[in-house]
Short mmCIF file of C-alpha atoms in Angstrom, two decimals:
data_model
loop_
_atom_site.label_atom_id
_atom_site.label_comp_id
_atom_site.label_asym_id
_atom_site.label_seq_id
_atom_site.Cartn_x
_atom_site.Cartn_y
_atom_site.Cartn_z
CA UNK R 1 3.80 -19.76 -78.04
CA UNK R 2 0.26 -20.47 -76.88
CA UNK R 3 -2.11 -18.64 -74.57
CA UNK R 4 -2.35 -19.85 -70.98
CA UNK R 5 -5.61 -21.53 -70.00
CA UNK R 6 -7.53 -20.45 -66.88
CA UNK R 7 -5.94 -23.08 -64.61
CA UNK R 8 -2.46 -22.08 -65.76
CA UNK R 9 -3.24 -18.39 -65.12
CA UNK R 10 -4.49 -19.15 -61.61
CA UNK R 11 -1.39 -21.23 -60.86
CA UNK R 12 0.90 -18.51 -62.20
CA UNK R 13 -0.75 -15.81 -60.08
CA UNK R 14 -0.27 -17.92 -56.95
CA UNK R 15 3.48 -17.80 -57.65
CA UNK R 16 3.55 -14.02 -58.19
CA UNK R 17 2.93 -12.02 -55.00
CA UNK R 18 0.50 -9.10 -55.39
CA UNK R 19 0.09 -9.54 -59.14
CA UNK R 20 -3.51 -9.69 -60.35
CA UNK R 21 -5.36 -10.31 -63.58
CA UNK R 22 -7.10 -7.26 -65.02
CA UNK R 23 -8.31 -6.65 -68.57
CA UNK R 24 -6.42 -9.65 -69.93
CA UNK R 25 -3.05 -8.72 -68.41
CA UNK R 26 -1.22 -9.55 -65.21
CA UNK R 27 -0.61 -6.31 -63.36
CA UNK R 28 1.13 -4.94 -60.32
CA UNK R 29 1.90 -1.53 -58.84
CA UNK R 30 5.27 -1.02 -57.16
CA UNK R 31 5.95 1.78 -54.68
CA UNK R 32 9.41 3.16 -53.93
CA UNK R 33 10.89 5.79 -51.63
CA UNK R 34 11.13 8.43 -54.32
CA UNK R 35 11.27 9.08 -58.05
CA UNK R 36 14.95 8.10 -58.36
CA UNK R 37 14.32 4.65 -56.87
CA UNK R 38 11.31 4.12 -59.12
CA UNK R 39 13.26 5.18 -62.20
CA UNK R 40 16.21 2.94 -61.27
CA UNK R 41 13.79 0.00 -60.99
CA UNK R 42 12.33 0.83 -64.40
CA UNK R 43 15.82 0.93 -65.89
CA UNK R 44 16.65 -2.53 -64.54
CA UNK R 45 13.34 -3.88 -65.82
CA UNK R 46 13.94 -2.27 -69.22
CA UNK R 47 17.20 -4.19 -69.60
CA UNK R 48 15.44 -7.45 -68.69
CA UNK R 49 12.59 -6.75 -71.10
CA UNK R 50 14.97 -5.93 -73.93
CA UNK R 51 16.98 -9.10 -73.31
CA UNK R 52 13.76 -11.14 -73.39
CA UNK R 53 12.39 -9.14 -76.34
CA UNK R 54 9.16 -8.76 -74.38
CA UNK R 55 8.19 -5.27 -73.31
CA UNK R 56 5.74 -4.25 -70.58
CA UNK R 57 2.96 -1.73 -70.70
CA UNK R 58 3.84 0.55 -67.83
CA UNK R 59 3.67 4.00 -66.37
CA UNK R 60 5.41 5.94 -63.64
CA UNK R 61 4.03 8.60 -61.33
CA UNK R 62 6.66 9.95 -58.93
CA UNK R 63 7.46 6.94 -56.69
CA UNK R 64 5.01 4.46 -58.23
CA UNK R 65 5.44 2.16 -61.21
CA UNK R 66 2.47 0.28 -62.64
CA UNK R 67 3.27 -2.70 -64.88
CA UNK R 68 0.88 -4.69 -67.06
CA UNK R 69 2.06 -7.75 -68.97
CA UNK R 70 0.39 -9.55 -71.83
CA UNK R 71 1.56 -10.95 -75.14
CA UNK R 72 -0.16 -8.56 -77.54
CA UNK R 73 0.48 -10.57 -80.71
CA UNK R 74 -1.23 -13.57 -79.06
CA UNK R 75 -4.05 -11.52 -77.57
CA UNK R 76 -3.54 -12.61 -73.97
CA UNK R 77 -1.26 -14.20 -71.42
CA UNK R 78 1.54 -16.59 -72.31
CA UNK R 79 4.38 -18.18 -70.39
CA UNK R 80 6.56 -15.27 -71.53
CA UNK R 81 4.47 -12.89 -69.42
CA UNK R 82 4.84 -15.12 -66.37
CA UNK R 83 8.57 -15.41 -66.94
CA UNK R 84 9.03 -11.63 -67.20
CA UNK R 85 6.92 -11.05 -64.06
CA UNK R 86 9.06 -13.60 -62.21
CA UNK R 87 12.25 -11.85 -63.33
CA UNK R 88 10.82 -8.46 -62.34
CA UNK R 89 10.22 -9.81 -58.82
CA UNK R 90 13.91 -10.80 -58.64
CA UNK R 91 14.92 -7.19 -59.38
CA UNK R 92 13.37 -6.20 -56.06
CA UNK R 93 15.57 -8.53 -54.01
#
């Protein structure tokens, strides 16, 4: 798997609402009604990540979940990061 070039990163971000590039990762913060909703979201994402064998950097504070995606062994963004972000967006529907 290869790193995305700048044009590919820009195109990917246009397809991912409210995701942004920061410190080499695509990132987004999600806000929920309460801790239980946030934790349920994290659980669904955890199952996706495990299935894809690609795990996010994330944290949770009460009703907020911050997710950062990058392919650490490649040192940047790959199509796998874009695919996981796309699947995470589907969890919200």
